[in-house]
Coordinates of C-alpha atoms in Angstrom, one line a residue:
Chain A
X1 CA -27.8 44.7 -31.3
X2 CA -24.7 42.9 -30.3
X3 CA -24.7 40.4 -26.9
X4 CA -21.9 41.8 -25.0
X5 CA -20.8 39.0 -21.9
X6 CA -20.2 40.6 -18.6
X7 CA -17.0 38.6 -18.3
X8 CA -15.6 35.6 -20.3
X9 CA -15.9 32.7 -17.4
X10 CA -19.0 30.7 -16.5
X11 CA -19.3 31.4 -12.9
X12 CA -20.8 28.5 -10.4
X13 CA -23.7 29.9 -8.6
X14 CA -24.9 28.7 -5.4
X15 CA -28.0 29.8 -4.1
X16 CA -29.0 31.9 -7.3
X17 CA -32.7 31.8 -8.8
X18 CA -32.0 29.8 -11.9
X19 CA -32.8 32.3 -14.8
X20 CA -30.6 31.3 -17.5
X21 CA -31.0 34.6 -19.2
X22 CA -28.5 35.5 -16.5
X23 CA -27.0 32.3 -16.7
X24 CA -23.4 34.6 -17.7
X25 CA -24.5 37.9 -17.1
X26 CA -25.7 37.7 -20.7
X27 CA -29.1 38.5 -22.1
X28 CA -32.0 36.6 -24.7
X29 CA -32.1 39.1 -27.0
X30 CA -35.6 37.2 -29.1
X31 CA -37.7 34.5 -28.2
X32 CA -35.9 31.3 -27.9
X33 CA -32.3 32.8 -27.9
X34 CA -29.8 30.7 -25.7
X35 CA -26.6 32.9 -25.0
X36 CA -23.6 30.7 -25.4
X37 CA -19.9 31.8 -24.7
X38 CA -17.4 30.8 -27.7
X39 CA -16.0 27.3 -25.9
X40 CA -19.9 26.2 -26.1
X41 CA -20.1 27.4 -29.9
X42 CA -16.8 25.1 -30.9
X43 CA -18.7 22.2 -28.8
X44 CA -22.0 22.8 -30.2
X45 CA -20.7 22.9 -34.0
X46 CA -18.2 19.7 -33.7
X47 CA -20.8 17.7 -31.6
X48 CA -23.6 19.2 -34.6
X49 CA -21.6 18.3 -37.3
X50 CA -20.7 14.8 -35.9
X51 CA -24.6 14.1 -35.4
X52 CA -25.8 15.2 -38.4
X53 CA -23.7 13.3 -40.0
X54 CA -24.3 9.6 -37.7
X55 CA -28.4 10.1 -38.0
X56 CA -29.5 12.3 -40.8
X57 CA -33.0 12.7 -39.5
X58 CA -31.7 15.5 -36.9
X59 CA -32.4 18.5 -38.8
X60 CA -32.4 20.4 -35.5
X61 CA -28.4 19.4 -35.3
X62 CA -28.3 20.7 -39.4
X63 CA -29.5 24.0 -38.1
X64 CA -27.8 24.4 -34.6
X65 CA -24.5 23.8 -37.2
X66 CA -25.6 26.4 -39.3
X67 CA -25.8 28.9 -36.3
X68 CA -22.8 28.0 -34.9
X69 CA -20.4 28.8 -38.1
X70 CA -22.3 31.2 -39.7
X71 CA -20.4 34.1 -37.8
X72 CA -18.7 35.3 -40.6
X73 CA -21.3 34.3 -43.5
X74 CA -24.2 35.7 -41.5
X75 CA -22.7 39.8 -41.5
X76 CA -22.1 39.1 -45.3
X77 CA -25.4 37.9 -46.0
X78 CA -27.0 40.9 -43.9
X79 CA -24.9 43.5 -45.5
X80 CA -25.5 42.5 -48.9
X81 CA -29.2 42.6 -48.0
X82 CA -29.0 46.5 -46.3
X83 CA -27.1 47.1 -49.9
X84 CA -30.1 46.1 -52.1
X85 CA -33.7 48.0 -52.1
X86 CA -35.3 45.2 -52.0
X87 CA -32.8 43.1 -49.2
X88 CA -33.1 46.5 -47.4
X89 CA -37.3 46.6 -47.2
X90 CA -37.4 42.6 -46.4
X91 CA -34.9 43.4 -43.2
X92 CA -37.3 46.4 -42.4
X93 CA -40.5 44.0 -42.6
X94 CA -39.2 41.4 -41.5
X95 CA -42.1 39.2 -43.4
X96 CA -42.3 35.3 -42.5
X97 CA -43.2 32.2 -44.8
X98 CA -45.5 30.5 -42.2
X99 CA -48.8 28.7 -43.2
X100 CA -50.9 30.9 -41.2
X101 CA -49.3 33.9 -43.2
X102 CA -49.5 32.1 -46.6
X103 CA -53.0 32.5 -48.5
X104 CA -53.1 29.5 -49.8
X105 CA -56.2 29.4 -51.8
X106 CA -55.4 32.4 -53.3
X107 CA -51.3 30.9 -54.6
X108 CA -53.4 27.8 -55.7
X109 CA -55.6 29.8 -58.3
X110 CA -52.7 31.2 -59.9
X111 CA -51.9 30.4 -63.1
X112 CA -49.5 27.6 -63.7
X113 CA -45.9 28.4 -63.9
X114 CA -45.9 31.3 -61.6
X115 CA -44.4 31.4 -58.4
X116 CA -46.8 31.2 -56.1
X117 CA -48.7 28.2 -58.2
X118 CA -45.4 26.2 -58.5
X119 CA -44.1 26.7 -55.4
X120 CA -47.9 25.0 -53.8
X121 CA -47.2 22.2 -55.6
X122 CA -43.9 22.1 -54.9
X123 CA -45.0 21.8 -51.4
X124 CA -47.8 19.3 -52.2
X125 CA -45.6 17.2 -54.1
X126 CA -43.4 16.7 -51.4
X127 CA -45.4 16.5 -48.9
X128 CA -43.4 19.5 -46.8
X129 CA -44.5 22.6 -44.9
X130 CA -42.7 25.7 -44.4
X131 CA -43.7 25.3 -40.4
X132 CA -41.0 22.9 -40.1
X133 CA -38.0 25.5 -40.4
X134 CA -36.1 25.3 -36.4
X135 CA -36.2 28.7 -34.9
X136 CA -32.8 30.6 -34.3
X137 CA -31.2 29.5 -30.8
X138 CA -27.8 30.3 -30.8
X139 CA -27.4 33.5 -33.3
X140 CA -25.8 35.9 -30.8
X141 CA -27.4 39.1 -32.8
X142 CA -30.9 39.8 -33.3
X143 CA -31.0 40.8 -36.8
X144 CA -28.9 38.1 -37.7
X145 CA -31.2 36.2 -36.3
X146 CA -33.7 37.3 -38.3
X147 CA -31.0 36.7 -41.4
X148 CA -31.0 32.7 -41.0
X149 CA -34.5 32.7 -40.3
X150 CA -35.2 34.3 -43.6
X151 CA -32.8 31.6 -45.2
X152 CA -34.3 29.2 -43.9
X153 CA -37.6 29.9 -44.6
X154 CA -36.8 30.4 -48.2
X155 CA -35.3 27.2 -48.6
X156 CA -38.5 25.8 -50.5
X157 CA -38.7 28.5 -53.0
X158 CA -34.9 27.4 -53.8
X159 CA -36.3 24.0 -54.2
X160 CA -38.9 25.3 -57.1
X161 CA -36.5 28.2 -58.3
X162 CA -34.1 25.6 -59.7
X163 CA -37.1 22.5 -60.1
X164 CA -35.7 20.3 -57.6
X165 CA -37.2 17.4 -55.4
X166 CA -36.5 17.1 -51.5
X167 CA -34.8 13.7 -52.1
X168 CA -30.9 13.3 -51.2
X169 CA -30.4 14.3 -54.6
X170 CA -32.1 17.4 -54.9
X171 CA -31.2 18.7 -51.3
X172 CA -27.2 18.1 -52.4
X173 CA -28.3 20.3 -55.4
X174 CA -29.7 23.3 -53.7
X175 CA -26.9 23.0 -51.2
X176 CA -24.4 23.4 -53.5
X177 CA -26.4 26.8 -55.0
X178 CA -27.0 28.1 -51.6
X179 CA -22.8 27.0 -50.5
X180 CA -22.2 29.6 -53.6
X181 CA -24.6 31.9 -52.5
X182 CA -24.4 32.5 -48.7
X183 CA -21.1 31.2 -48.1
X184 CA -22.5 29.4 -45.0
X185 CA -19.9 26.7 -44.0
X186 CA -22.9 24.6 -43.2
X187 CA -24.2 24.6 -46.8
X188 CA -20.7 23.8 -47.8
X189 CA -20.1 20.8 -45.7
X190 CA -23.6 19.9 -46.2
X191 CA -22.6 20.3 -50.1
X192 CA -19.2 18.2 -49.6
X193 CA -20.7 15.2 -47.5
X194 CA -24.2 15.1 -48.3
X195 CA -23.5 13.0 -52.0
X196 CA -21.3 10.4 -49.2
X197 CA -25.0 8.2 -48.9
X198 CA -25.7 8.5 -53.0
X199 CA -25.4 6.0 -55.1
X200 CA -22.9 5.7 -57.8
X201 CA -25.3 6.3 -60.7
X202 CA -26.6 9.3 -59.0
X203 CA -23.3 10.3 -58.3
X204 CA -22.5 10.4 -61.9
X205 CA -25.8 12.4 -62.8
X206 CA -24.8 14.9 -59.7
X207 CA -20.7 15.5 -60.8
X208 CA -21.6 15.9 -64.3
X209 CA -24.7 18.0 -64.8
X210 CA -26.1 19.2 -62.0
X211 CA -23.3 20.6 -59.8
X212 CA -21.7 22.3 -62.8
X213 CA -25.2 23.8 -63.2
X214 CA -25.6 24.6 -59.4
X215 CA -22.2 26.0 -59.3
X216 CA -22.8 28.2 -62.4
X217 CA -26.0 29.3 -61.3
X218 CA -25.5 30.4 -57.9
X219 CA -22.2 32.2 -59.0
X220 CA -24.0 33.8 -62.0
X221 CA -27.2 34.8 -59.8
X222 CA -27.8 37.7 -57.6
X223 CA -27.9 37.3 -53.9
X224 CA -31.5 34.9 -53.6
X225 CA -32.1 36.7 -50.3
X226 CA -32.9 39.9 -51.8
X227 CA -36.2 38.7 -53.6
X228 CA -38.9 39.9 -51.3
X229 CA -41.3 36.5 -52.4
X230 CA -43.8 37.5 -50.9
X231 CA -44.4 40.1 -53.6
X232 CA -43.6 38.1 -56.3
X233 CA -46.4 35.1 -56.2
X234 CA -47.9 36.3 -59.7
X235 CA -44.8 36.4 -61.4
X236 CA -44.0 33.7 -63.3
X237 CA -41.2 31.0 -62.5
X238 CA -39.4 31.6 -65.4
X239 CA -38.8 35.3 -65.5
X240 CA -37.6 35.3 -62.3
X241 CA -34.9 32.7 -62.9
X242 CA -34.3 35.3 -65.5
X243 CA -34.1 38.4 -63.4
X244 CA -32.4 36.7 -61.0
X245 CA -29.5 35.1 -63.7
X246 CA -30.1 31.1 -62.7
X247 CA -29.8 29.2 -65.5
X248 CA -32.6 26.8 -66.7
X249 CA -32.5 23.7 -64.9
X250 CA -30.8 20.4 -66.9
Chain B
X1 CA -39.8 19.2 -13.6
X2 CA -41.9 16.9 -14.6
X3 CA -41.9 18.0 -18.4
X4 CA -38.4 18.2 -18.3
X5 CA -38.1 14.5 -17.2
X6 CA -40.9 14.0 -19.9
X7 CA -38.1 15.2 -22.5
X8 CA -35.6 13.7 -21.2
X9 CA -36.8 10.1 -20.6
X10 CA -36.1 8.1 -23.3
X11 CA -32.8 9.7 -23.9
X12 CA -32.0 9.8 -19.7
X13 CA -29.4 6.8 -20.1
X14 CA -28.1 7.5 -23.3
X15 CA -27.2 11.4 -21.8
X16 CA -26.0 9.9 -18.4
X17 CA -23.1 7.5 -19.6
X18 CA -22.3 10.6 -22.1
X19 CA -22.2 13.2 -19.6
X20 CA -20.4 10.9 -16.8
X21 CA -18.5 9.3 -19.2
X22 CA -19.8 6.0 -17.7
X23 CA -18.9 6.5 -14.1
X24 CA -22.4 6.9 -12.8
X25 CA -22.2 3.2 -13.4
X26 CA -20.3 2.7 -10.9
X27 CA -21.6 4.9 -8.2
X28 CA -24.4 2.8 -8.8
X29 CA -23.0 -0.5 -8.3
X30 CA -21.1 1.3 -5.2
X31 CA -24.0 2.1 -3.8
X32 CA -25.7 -1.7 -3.8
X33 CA -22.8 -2.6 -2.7
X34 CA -23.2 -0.8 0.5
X35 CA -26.4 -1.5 0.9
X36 CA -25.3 -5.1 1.2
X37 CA -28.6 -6.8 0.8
X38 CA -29.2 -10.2 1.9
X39 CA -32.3 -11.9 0.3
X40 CA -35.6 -11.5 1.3
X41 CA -34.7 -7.7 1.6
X42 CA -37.6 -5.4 0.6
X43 CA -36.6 -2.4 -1.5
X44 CA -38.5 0.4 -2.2
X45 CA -36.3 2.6 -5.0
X46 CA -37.8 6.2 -5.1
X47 CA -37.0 8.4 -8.2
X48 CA -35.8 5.2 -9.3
X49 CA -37.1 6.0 -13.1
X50 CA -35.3 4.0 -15.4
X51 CA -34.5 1.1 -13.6
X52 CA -30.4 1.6 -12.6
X53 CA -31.1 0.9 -9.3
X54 CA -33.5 -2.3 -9.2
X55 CA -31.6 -4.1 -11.4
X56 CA -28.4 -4.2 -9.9
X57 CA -30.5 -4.7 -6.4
X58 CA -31.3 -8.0 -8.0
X59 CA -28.6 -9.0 -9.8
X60 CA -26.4 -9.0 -6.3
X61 CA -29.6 -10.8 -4.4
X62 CA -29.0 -13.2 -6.7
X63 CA -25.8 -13.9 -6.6
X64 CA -25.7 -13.8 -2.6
X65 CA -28.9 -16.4 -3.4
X66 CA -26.6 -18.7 -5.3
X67 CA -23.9 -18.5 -2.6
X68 CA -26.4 -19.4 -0.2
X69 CA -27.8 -22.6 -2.2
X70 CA -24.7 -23.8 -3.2
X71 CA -23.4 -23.8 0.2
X72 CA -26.7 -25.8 1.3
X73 CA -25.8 -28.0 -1.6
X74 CA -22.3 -28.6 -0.4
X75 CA -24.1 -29.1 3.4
X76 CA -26.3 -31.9 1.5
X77 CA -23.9 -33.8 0.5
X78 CA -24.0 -36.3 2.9
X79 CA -27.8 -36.9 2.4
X80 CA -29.0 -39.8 0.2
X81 CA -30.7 -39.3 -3.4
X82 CA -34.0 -39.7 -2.1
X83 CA -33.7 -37.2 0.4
X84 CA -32.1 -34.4 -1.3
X85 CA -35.4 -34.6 -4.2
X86 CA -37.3 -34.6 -1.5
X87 CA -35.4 -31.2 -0.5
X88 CA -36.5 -29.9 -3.6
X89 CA -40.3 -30.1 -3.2
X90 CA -39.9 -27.7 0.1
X91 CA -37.3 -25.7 -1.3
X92 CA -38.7 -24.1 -4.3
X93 CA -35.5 -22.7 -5.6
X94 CA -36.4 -19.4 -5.2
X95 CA -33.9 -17.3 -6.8
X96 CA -34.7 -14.4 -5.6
X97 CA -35.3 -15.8 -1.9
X98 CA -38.0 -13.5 -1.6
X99 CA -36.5 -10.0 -2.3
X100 CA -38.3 -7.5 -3.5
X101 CA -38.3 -4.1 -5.5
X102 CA -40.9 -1.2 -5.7
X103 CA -39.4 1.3 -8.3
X104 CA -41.9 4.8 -7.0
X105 CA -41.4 7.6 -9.7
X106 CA -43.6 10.5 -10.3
X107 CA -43.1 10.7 -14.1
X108 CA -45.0 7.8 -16.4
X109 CA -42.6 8.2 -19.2
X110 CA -39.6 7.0 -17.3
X111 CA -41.2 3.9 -15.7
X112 CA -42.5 3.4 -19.1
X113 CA -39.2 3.0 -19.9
X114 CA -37.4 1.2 -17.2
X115 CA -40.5 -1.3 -17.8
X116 CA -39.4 -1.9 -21.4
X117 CA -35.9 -2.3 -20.3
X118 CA -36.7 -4.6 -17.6
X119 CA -38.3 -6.6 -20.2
X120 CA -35.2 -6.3 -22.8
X121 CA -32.8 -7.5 -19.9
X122 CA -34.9 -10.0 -19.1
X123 CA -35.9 -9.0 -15.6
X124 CA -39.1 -10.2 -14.9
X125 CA -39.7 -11.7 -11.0
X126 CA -39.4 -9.3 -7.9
X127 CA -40.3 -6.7 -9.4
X128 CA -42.8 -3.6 -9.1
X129 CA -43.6 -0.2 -11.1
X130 CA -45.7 2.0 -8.8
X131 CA -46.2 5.9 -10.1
X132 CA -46.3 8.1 -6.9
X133 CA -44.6 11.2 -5.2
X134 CA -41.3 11.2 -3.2
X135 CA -43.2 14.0 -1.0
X136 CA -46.5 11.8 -0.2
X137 CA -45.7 8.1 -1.2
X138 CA -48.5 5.7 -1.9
X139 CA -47.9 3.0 1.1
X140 CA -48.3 2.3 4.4
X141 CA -46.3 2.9 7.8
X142 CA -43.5 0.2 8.1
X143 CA -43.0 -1.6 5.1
X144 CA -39.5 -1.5 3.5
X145 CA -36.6 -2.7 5.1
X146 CA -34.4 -0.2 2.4
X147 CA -35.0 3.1 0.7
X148 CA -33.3 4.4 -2.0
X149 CA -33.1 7.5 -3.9
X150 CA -30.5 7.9 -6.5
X151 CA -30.1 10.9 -8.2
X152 CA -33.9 11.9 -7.6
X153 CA -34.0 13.4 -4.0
X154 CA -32.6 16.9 -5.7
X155 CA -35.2 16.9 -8.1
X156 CA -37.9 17.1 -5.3
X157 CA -39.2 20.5 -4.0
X158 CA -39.7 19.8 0.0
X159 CA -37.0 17.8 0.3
X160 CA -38.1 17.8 4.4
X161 CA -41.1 16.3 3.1
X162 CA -39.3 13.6 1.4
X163 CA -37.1 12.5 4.2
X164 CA -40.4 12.3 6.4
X165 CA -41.8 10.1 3.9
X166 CA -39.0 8.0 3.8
X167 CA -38.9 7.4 7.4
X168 CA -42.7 6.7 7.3
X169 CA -42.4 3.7 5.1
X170 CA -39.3 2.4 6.3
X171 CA -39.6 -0.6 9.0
X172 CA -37.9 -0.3 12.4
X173 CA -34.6 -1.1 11.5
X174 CA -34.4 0.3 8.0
X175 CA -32.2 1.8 6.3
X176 CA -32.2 5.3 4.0
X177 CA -29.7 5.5 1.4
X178 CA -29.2 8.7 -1.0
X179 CA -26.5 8.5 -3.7
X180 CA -26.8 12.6 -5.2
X181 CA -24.5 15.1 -6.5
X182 CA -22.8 17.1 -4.2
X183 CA -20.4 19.8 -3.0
X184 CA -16.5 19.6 -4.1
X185 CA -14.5 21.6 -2.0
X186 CA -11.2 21.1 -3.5
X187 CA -10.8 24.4 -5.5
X188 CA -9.1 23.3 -8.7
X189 CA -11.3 20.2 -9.0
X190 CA -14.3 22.6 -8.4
X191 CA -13.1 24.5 -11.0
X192 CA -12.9 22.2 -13.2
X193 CA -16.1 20.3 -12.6
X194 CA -17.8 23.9 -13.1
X195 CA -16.3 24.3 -16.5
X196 CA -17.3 21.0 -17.8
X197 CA -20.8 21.1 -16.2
X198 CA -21.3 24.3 -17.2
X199 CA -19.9 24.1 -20.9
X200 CA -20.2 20.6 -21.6
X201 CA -23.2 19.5 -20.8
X202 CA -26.0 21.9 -22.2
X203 CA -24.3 21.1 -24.9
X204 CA -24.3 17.2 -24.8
X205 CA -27.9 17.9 -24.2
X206 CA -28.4 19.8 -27.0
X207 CA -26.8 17.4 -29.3
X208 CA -27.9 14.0 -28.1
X209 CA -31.4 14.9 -26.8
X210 CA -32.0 18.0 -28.7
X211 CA -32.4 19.5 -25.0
X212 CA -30.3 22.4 -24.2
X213 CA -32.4 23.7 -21.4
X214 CA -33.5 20.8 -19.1
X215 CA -29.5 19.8 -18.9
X216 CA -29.0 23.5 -18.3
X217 CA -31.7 23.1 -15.5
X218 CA -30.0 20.1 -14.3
X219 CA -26.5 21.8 -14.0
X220 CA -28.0 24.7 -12.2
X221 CA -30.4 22.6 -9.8
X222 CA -26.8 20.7 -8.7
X223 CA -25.5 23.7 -7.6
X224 CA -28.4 25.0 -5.5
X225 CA -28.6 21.8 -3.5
X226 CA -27.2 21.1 0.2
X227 CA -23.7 20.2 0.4
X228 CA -23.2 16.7 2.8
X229 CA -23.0 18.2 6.1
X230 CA -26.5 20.0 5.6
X231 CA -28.0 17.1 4.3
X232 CA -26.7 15.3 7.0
X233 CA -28.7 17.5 9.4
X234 CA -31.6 17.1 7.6
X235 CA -31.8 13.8 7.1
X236 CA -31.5 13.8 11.1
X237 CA -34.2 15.8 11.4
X238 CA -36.5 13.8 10.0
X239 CA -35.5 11.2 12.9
X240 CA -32.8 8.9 11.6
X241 CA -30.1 8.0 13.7
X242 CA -26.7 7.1 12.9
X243 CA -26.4 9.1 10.2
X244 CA -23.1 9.3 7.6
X245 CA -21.8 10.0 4.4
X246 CA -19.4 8.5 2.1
X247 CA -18.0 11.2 -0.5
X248 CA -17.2 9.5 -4.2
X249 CA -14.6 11.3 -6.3
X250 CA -13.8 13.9 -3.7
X251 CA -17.6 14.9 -3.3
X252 CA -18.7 15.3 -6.6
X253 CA -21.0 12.7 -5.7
X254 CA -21.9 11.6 -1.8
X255 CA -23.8 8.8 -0.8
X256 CA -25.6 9.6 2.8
X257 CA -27.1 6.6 5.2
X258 CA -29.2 6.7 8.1
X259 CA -31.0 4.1 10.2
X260 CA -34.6 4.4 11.7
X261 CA -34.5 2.8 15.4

């Protein structure tokens, strides 16, 4: 459902109990939601943006940007999702990529080069863990909530979908694909400044073959938040950059 | 509170020059400056955390110190070479002239840091880190001739408690300072500190301590605490005499004194 405010001031309280839920007369609508009025939002996203930016080891600041702008991508995303089967089922379920949920034994007897094999050593490679995804804070809508979460979450399985590392490199990569994709301003600006700390010769590789790939991918490609994953381990990498229309990677 | 200040520690001056925009700075040094401490003064700084306090406490002992020897320098001028080296054996230029600081905090983490910064400023002599509890203080009747708490006293639950405390430890004579956010009662410039404290700030927290909710607690626990003429009373209550206040930009922050007789 949608946070409604009582009224569009902050009000000073004296003598109040302190519960911030009530901090406006507006309520947590999940676990870990902070209700912010609209002057806090443009705060929070400049103040993000300008952090993320000076000290690229706050990925906290990377998603509280996300949040904060994604009021018009988010809907999209979310509609597109109640529009598809399987978008629809994955809102209903509402599954999570978590460690405890993953059987990872099981995904590291699969056969090499399907999904659930790849993306394990994707993870080992890297050294990563899908644990590390920042819960939603300041999503005003619990659903939509859910949406970013889900995004989030599935952020490694872009990485092995299009066969790319978690350097700067890579990341620029599978923001550009996910810019195209969700339309979330933070992909885009992450997708504009991110190549600013690359070097020249990377720079090259980046404008010339993989961008041009990214962009045609994620423009070619149906919406990546409608794959219910979860589902999918045993099916094999390549068939579902097939299915889904990304091309192969360069 | 004490996680919060756990969180909040090594960020706490970083987030205060942010959210003051530097003027706690100078309530601080307004604040020593009233206190107006000659040396051999022995201050015990409660809540005193990160250090603010302390160090300007010696800085300005110092500099009185320096006044005081280079006026007995002048005064020596008469005296032959022999005699003024002579001087010097007695004198041990103690540039502190005995002054002392006890920084009392409840919370390891910030005396952890005000230790490191002590360190990094170079501050080294006259100075003590004791952890302890504004509401049952580790020492004995009598023994300070100043106590200060800065920005702690509305972090503490029994605040009566506190001011009994402080009494306790200070010597005949003493003196109680408290520098602490206050009540504006100028309407517009309430309104406006509201906005900013309560739009700004979680914010600030959330951005340069990735702390929404302890700066969200810290805006809220301002508002819930006495305004000056309440802490006034209290602070007479606990038996200090002579008791004022001094508002700072019209009572956004007040600085409250008292004397025990």
């Amino acid at each position: 459902g949608r946070a409604r405010p009582s009224h569009s001031e902050p009000r000073g309280r004296d003598g109040g109990g302190g519960e911030e839920e009530e901090m406006e007369g507006w309520q947590q609508l999940y676990p870990g939601h902070i209700p912010t009025s609209p002057l806090q939002k443009a705060l929070l996203a400049a103040g993000s943006a300008v952090m993320a930016l000076y000290d690229p080891y706050r990925h906290d600041m990377v998603a509280v940007l996300g949040e904060t702008t994604g009021c018009l991508a988010l809907p999209n995303l979310r509609d597109k999702m109640k529009n598809h089967p399987e978008g629809y089922r994955i809102l209903q379920e509402r599954p999570r990529i978590r460690l405890s949920t993953l059987d990872m034994a099981r995904l590291q007897g699969l056969p090499d080069g399907s999904l659930g094999r790849e993306y394990v050593r994707f993870l080992e490679d890297n050294k990563v863990s899908p644990d590390t995804r920042m819960p939603p804070k300041f999503v005003d809508d619990e659903e939509l909530a859910y949406v970013i979460q889900r995004y989030r979450e599935v952020h490694d399985l872009m990485h092995t979908l299009l066969g790319m590392p978690t350097n700067m490199l890579g990341e620029v990569v599978v923001k550009w694909f996910e810019a195209i994709q969700t339309g979330l301003p933070m992909c885009v600006l992450g997708a504009a400044f991110g190549p600013a700390r690359l070097s020249t010769r990377k720079l090259q590789v980046l404008a010339t073959e993989l961008v041009p790939w990214a962009i045609r991918s994620g423009l070619n490609a149906s919406c990546v938040l409608n794959v219910y994953y979860e589902q999918r381990w045993e099916q094999p990498v390549e068939s579902l950059r097939e299915e889904l229309g990304i091309f192969p990677p360069p | 509170v004490y996680q919060v200040f756990e969180n909040v520690a090594k960020k706490y001056d970083v987030m205060n020059d942010s959210m003051t925009l530097g003027i706690h700075r100078v309530w601080k040094d307004i604040l020593v400056h009233k206190m107006n401490p000659c040396p051999g003064t022995l201050l015990l700084d409660v809540a005193g955390g990160t250090g603010d306090i302390a160090f300007r406490f010696i800085n300005y002992v110092r500099s009185v110190r320096e006044r005081q020897l280079q006026r007995k320098l002048k005064d020596h001028q008469n005296l032959s070479w022999q005699e003024i080296f002579e001087s010097y054996q007695k004198d041990k230029f103690n540039s502190l002239g005995d002054s002392q600081v006890v920084v009392c905090d409840i919370n390891r983490e910030m005396l952890k840091v005000g230790k490191q910064k002590a360190q990094h400023l170079g501050y080294s002599e006259g100075l003590s880190w004791v952890l302890g509890n504004a509401e049952e203080l580790p020492f004995d009747d009598d023994k300070f001739d100043v106590y200060t708490i800065a920005f702690g006293i509305r972090n503490v639950t029994r605040i009566d408690l506190a001011l009994q405390e402080a009494y306790r430890v200070l010597k005949p004579g003493g003196r109680f300072l408290c520098l602490e956010f206050s009540h504006v009662s100028n309407p517009l410039l309430s309104r406006l500190y509201d906005l900013y404290s309560f739009q700004v700030i979680p914010v600030l927290g959330e951005v340069i301590a990735g702390d929404w909710r302890s700066y969200q607690y810290l805006v809220e626990s301002i508002r819930q605490f006495p305004p000056q003429e309440e802490l006034k009373a209290m602070i007479e209550d606990a038996g200090f005499f002579k008791v004022d206040y001094e508002n700072l930009n019209s009572g956004i922050v007040a600085i409250h004194s008292g004397f025990k007789l």
